[in-house]
Short mmCIF file of C-alpha atoms in Angstrom, two decimals:
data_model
loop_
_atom_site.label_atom_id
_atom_site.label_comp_id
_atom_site.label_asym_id
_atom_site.label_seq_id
_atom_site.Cartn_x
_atom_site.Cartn_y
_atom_site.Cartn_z
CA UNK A 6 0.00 0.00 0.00
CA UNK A 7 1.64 3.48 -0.92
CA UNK A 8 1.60 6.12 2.07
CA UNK A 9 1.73 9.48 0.90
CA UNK A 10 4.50 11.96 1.89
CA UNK A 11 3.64 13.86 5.33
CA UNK A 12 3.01 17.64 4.26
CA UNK A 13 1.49 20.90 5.87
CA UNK A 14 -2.18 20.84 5.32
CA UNK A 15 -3.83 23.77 3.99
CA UNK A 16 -7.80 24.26 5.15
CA UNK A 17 -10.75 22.95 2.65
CA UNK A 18 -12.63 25.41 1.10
CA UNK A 19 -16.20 25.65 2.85
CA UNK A 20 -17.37 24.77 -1.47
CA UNK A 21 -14.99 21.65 -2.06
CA UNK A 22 -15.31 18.23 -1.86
CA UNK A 23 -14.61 14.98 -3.45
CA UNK A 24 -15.93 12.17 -5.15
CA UNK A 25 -14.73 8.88 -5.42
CA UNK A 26 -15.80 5.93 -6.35
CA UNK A 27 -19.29 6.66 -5.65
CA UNK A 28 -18.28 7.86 -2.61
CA UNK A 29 -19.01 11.78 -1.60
CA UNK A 30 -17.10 13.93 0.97
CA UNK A 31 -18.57 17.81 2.10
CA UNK A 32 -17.08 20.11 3.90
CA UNK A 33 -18.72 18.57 7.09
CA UNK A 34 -17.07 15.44 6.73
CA UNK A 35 -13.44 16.87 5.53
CA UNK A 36 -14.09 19.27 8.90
CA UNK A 37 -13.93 15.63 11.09
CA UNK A 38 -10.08 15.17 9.78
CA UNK A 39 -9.06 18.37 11.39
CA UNK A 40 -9.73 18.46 14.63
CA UNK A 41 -10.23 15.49 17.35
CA UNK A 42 -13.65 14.70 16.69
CA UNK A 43 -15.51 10.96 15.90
CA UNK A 44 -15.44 9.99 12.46
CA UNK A 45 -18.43 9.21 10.34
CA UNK A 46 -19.47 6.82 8.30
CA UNK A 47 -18.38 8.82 4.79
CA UNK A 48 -15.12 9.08 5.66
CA UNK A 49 -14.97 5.39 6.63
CA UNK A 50 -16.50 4.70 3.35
CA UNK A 51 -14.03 6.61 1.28
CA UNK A 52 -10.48 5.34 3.04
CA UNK A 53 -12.35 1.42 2.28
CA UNK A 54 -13.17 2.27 -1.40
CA UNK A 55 -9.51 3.61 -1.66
CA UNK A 56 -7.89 0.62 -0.06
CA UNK A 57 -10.31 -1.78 -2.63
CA UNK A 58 -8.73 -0.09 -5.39
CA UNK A 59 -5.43 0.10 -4.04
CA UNK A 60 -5.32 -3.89 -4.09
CA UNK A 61 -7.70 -4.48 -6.90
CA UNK A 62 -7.30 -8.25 -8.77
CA UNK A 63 -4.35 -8.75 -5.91
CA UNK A 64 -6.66 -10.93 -3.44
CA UNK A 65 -10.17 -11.95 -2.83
CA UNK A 66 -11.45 -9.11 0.05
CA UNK A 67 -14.32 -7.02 0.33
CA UNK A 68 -15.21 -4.12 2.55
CA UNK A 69 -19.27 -4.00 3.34
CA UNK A 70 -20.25 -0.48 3.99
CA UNK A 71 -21.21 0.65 7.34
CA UNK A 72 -24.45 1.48 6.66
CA UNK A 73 -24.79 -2.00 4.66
CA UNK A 74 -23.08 -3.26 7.80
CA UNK A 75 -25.72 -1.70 10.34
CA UNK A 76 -28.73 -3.11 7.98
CA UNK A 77 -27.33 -7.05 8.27
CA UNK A 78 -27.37 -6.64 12.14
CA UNK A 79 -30.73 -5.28 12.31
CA UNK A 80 -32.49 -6.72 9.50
CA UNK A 81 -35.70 -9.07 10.18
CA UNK A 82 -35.81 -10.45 6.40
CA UNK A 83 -34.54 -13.49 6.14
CA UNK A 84 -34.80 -13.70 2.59
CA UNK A 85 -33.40 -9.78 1.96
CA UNK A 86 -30.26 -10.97 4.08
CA UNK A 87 -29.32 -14.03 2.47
CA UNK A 88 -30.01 -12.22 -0.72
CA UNK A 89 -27.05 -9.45 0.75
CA UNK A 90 -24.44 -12.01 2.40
CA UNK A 91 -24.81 -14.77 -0.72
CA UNK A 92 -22.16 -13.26 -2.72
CA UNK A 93 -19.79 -12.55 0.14
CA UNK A 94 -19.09 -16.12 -0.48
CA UNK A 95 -16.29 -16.77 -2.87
CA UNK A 96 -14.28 -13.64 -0.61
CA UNK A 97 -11.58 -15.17 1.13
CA UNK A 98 -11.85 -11.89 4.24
CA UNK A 99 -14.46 -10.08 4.43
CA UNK A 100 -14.59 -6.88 6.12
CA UNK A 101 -17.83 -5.31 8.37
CA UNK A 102 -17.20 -2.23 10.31
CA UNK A 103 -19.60 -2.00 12.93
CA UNK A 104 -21.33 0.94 15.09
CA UNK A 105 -22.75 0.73 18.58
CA UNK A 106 -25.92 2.83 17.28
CA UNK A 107 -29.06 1.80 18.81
CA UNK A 108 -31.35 3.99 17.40
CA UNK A 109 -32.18 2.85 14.02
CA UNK A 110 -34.25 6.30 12.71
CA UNK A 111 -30.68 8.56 13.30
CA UNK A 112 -28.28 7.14 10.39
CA UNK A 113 -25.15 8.78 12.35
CA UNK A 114 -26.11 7.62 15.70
CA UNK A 115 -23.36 5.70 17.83
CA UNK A 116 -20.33 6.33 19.08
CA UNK A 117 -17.93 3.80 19.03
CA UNK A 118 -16.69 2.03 15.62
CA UNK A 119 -15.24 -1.49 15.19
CA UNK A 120 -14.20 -4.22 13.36
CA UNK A 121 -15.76 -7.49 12.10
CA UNK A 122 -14.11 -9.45 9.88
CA UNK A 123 -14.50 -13.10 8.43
CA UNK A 124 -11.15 -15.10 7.43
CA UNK A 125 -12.56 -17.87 5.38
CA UNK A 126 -9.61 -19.93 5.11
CA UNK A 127 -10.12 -19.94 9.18
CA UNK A 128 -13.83 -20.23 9.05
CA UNK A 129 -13.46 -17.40 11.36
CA UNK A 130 -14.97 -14.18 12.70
CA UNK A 131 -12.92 -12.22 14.30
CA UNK A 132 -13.78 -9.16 16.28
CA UNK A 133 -11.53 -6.12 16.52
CA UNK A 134 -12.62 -3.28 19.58
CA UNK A 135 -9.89 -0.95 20.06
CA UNK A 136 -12.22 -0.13 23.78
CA UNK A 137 -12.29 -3.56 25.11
CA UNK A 138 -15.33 -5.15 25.17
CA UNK A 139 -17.35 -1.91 24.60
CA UNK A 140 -19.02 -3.10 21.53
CA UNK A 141 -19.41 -6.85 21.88
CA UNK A 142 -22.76 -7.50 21.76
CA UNK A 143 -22.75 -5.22 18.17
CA UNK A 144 -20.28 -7.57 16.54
CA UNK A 145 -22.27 -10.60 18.22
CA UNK A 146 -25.32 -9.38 16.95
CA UNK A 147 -23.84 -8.74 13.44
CA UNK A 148 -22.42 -12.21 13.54
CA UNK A 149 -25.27 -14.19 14.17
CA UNK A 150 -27.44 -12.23 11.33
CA UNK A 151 -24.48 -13.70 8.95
CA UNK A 152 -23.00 -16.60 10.12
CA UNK A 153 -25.57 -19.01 8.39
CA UNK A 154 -24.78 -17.63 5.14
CA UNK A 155 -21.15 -16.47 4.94
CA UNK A 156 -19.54 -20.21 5.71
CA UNK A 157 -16.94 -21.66 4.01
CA UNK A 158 -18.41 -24.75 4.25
CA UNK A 159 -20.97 -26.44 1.84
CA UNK A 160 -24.08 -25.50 4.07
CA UNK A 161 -26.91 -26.67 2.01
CA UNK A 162 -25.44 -29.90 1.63
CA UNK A 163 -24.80 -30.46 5.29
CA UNK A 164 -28.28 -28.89 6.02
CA UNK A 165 -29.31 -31.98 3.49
CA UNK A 166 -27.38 -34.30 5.73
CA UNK A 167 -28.30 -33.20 8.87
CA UNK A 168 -32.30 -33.61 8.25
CA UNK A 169 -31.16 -37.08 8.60
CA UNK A 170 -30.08 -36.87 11.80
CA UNK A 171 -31.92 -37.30 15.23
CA UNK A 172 -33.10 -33.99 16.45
CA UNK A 173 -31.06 -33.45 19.79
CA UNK A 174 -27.64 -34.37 17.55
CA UNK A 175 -28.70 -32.13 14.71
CA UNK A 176 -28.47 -29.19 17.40
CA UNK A 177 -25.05 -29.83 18.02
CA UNK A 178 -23.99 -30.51 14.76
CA UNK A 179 -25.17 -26.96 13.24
CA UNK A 180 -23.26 -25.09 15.54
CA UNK A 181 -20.38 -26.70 15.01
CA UNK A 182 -21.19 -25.96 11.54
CA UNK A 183 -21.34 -22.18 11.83
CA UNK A 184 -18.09 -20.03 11.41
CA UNK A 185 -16.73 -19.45 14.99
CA UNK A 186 -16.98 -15.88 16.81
CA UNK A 187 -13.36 -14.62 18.36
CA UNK A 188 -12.23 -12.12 20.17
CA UNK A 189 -8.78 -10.63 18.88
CA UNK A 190 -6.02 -8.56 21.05
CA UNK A 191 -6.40 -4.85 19.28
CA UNK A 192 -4.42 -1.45 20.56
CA UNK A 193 -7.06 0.56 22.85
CA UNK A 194 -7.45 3.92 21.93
CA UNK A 195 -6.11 6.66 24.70
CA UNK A 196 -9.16 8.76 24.16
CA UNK A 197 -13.10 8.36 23.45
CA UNK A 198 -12.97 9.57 19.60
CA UNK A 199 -10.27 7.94 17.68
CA UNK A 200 -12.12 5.10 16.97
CA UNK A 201 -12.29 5.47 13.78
CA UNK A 202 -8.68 5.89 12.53
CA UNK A 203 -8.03 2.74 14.42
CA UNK A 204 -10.36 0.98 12.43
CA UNK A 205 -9.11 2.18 9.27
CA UNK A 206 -5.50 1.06 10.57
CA UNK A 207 -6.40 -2.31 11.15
CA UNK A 208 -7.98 -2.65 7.79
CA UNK A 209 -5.16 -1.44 5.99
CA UNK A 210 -3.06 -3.95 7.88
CA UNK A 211 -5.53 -6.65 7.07
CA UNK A 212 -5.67 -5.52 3.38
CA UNK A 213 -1.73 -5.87 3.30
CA UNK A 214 -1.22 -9.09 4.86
CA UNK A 215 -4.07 -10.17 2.53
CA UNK A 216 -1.29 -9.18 -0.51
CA UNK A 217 1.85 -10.45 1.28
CA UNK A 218 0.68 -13.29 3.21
CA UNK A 219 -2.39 -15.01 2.37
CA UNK A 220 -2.02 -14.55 -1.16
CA UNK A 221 1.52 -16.90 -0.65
CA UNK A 222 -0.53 -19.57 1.03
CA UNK A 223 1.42 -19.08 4.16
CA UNK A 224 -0.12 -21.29 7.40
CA UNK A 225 -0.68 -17.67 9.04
CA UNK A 226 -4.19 -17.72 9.63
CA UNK A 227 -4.39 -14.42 10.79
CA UNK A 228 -2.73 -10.88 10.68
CA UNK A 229 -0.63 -9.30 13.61
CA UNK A 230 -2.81 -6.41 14.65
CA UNK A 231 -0.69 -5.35 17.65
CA UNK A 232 2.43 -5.38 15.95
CA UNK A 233 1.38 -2.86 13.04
CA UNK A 234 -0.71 -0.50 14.71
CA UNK A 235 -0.29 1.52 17.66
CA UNK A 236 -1.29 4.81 19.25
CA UNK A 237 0.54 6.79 16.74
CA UNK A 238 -2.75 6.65 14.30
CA UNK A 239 -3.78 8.77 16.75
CA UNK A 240 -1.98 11.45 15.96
CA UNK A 241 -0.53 10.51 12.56
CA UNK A 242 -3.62 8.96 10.61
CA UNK A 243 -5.27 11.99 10.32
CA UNK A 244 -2.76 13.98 8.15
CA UNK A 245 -2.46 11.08 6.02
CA UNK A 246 -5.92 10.85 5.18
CA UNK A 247 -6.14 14.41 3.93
CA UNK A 248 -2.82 14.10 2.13
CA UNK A 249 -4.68 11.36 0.33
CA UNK A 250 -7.58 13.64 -0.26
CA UNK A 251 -5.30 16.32 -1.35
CA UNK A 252 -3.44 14.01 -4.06
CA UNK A 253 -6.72 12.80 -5.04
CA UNK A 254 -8.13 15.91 -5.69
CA UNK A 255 -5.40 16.95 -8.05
#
């Protein structure tokens, strides 16, 4: 992944913005990179869409949007969600970022952002929370709305099989079945807004071990969080995301 060169940043114009890849960022949003304020879903958005380009046709990964993200956990369609999480399938990591927003009529409610992501190799999901255990029950809830229908496993087959079975045993059998949920060590955050540019970290180091590792067939099943990121997003990711903007822009 290239970083762009650290530069002085000169202030947005209140009338620019950018678009990119179907992604849109105002003023408003642009504002949240300049100060220490919680990021919104846009600019999470736009820093995904730029890392799927970045590694286009070099691995099988796929960033769901937020707000795509949010609908999964909360949707009571059954049909409408399989329909979404279908063709996730051939993906080898899949990548949900997930908000603590409760209140399903405010589309930026919340206030913490996190990680969800599903190593299929692993027949994993593995939950990143850079404020331990703060949004658990999120990525739990998230999980269970998907894990029927993102497995790596032949699950209509088994399904097949398993109406063979004996009721009580046919429990058992479709959980182990399911992907498993995990908890992964992630850097906490040293204040309550930077959520956000940890997430992005992580993904970025997910993306590139994705490129380097994965795509080698190494036996690493997943990616050293701790040892790539570390508080100095905090004060460092920031800058690069509007040197990006700025280049972009050009």
């Amino acid at each position: 992944m290239t970083t762009l060169p650290n530069k002085d940043i000169a202030p947005f114009k209140d009338e620019e913005d950018l678009i990119y890849d179907s992604v849109v960022l105002r003023r408003p949003d642009l504002a949240l990179l300049e100060g220490p304020f919680y990021l919104n879903d846009h600019i999470l958005q736009f820093f995904f869409s730029y890392l799927s380009l970045c590694i286009h046709q070099k691995i099988d990964i796929h960033f769901v949007t937020p707000s795509i993200s949010y609908w999964l956990a909360n949707s009571k369609d059954f049909e409408s969600l399989k329909a979404f999480v279908e063709p996730l399938k051939p993906f080898k990591v899949v990548i949900f970022t997930v908000n603590n927003n409760d209140d399903m009529s405010k589309t930026d409610g919340g206030t913490h952002w996190i990680l969800l992501v599903y190593y299929k190799d692993a027949n994993t999901y593995m939950h990143y929370d850079c404020i331990r255990c703060l949004n658990g029950r999120y990525a739990m809830k998230l999980y269970e709305a998907v894990k029927g229908h993102g497995s790596s496993r032949d699950t209509d087959s088994r399904l097949e099989d398993l109406d063979r079975i004996q009721n009580k045993k046919r429990r058992f059998a479709m959980a182990a079945m399911y992907p498993c949920f995990r908890e992964y060590s992630t850097p906490q955050q040293n204040n309550y807004y930077d959520c956000g540019l940890y997430v992005m970290a992580i993904a970025r180091v997910i993306c590139c071990w994705c490129v380097n590792t994965l795509k080698k067939n190494d036996e690493i099943l997943f990616p050293d969080i701790l040892k790539n990121v570390d508080n100095s997003v905090e004060s460092t990711m920031c800058i690069e995301l509007l040197n990006i903007i700025k280049y972009l822009r050009t």
